[in-house]
Short mmCIF file of C-alpha atoms in Angstrom, two decimals:
data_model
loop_
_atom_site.label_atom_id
_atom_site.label_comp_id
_atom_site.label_asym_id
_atom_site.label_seq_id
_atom_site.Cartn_x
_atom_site.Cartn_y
_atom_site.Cartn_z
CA UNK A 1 -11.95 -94.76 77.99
CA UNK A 2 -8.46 -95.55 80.43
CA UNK A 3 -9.39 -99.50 81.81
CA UNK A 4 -6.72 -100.85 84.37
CA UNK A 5 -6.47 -105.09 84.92
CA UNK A 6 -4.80 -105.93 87.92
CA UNK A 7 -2.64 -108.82 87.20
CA UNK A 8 -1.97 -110.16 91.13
CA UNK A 9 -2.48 -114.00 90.99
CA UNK A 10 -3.78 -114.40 87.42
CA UNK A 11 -3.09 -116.25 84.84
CA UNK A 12 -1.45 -114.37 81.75
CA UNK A 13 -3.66 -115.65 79.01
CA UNK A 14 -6.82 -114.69 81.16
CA UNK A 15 -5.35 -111.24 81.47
CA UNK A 16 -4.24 -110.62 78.37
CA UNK A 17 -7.97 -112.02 76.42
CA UNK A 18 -9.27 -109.42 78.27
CA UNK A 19 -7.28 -106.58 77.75
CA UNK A 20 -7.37 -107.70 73.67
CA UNK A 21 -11.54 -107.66 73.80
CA UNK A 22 -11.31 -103.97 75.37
CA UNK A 23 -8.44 -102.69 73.26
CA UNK A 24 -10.78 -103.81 70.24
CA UNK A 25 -13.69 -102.53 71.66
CA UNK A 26 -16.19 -105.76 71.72
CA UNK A 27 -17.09 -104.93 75.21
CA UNK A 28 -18.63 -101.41 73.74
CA UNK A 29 -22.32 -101.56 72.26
CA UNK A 30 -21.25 -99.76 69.16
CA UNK A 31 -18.72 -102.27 68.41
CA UNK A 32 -16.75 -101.93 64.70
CA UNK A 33 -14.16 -104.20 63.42
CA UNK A 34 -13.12 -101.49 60.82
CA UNK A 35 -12.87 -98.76 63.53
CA UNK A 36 -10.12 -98.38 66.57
CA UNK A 37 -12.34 -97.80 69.51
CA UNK A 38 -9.52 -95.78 71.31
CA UNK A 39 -9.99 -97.85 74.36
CA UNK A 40 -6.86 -97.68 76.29
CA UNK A 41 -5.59 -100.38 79.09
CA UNK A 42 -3.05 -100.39 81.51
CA UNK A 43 -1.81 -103.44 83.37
CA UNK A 44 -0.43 -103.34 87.03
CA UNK A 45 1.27 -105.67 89.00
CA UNK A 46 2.52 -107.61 85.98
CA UNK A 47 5.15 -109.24 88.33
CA UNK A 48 3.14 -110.49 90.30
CA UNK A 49 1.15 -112.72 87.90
CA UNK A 50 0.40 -116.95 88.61
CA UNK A 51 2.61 -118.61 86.39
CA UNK A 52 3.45 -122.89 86.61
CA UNK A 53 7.06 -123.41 87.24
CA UNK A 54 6.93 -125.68 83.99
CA UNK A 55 5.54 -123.50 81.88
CA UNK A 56 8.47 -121.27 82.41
CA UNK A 57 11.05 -124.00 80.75
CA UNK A 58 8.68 -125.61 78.29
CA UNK A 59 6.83 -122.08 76.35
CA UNK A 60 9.12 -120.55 73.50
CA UNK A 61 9.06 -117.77 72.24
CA UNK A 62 10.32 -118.09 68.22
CA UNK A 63 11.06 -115.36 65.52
CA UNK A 64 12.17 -115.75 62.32
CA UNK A 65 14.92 -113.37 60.43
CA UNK A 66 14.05 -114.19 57.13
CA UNK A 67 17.43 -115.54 56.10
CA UNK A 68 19.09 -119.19 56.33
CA UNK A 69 20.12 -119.93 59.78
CA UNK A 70 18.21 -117.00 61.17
CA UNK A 71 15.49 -118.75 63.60
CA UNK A 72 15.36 -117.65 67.51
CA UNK A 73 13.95 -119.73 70.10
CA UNK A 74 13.95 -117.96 73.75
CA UNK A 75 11.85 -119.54 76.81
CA UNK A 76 9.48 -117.90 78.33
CA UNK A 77 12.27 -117.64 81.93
CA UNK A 78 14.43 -116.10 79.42
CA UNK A 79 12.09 -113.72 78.49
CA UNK A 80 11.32 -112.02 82.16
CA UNK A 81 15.22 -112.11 82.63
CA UNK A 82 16.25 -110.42 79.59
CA UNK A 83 13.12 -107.79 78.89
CA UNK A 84 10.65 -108.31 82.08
CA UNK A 85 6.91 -109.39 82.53
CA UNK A 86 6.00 -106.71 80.40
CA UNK A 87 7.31 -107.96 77.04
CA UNK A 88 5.34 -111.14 77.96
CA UNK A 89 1.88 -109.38 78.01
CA UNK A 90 2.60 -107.46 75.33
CA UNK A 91 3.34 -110.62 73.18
CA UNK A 92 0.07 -112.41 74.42
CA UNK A 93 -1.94 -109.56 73.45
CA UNK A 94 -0.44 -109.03 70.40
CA UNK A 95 -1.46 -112.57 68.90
CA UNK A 96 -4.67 -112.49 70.48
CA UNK A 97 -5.73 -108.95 68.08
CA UNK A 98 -6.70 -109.73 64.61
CA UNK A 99 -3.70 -109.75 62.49
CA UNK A 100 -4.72 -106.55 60.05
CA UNK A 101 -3.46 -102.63 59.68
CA UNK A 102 -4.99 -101.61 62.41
CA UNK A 103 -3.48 -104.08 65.25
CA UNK A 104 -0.08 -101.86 65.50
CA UNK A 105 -2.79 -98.82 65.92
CA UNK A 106 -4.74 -100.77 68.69
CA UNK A 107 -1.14 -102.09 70.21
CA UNK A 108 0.06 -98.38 71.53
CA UNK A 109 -3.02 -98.39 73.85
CA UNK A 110 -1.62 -101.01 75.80
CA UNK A 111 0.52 -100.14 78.82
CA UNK A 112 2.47 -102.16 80.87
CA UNK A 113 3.75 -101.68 84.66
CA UNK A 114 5.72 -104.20 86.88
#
């Protein structure tokens, strides 16, 4: 089934705990956690979410390279400049699916518009 979340004046984490519990298919009655229930969602309005001024300077986003020397730190203003609201839902919903094969499976379900 195609669900669409309208993100205008919401918070991200609300939006994207939703979107997570559909793409996994707990809001279905024949609910697996081995299975992909080919839910798909799409977002809208992404720019146009709530987010606290502060929250823009004081969340980071971190990745690690592996190597010595190789951590990344980027805020979460940095973020929206360099790869728009988008990347930010994306990233919300991806921690928020259980970490196992099938969350890159689940993760191409999700769309994104601004």
């Amino acid at each position: 089934m195609n669900y669409t979340i309208d993100a205008t004046e919401k918070k991200i984490g609300r939006i994207a705990s939703e979107a997570a519990s559909i793409l996994t298919g707990k809001n279905s009655p024949t609910f697996e956690k081995n299975k992909v229930s080919g839910n798909k969602v799409t977002i809208i309005n992404a720019s146009k979410v709530s987010i606290d001024p502060r929250k823009l300077l004081s969340v980071e986003f971190e990745r690690y390279s592996g190597y010595p020397g190789g951590f990344k730190s980027e805020t979460l203003g940095k973020t929206i400049e360099k790869k728009g609201y988008g990347e930010v839902f994306v990233h919300a919903v991806y921690n928020m699916i259980p970490a196992n094969k099938l969350r890159s499976i689940i993760m191409k379900n999700l769309t994104v518009t601004e």
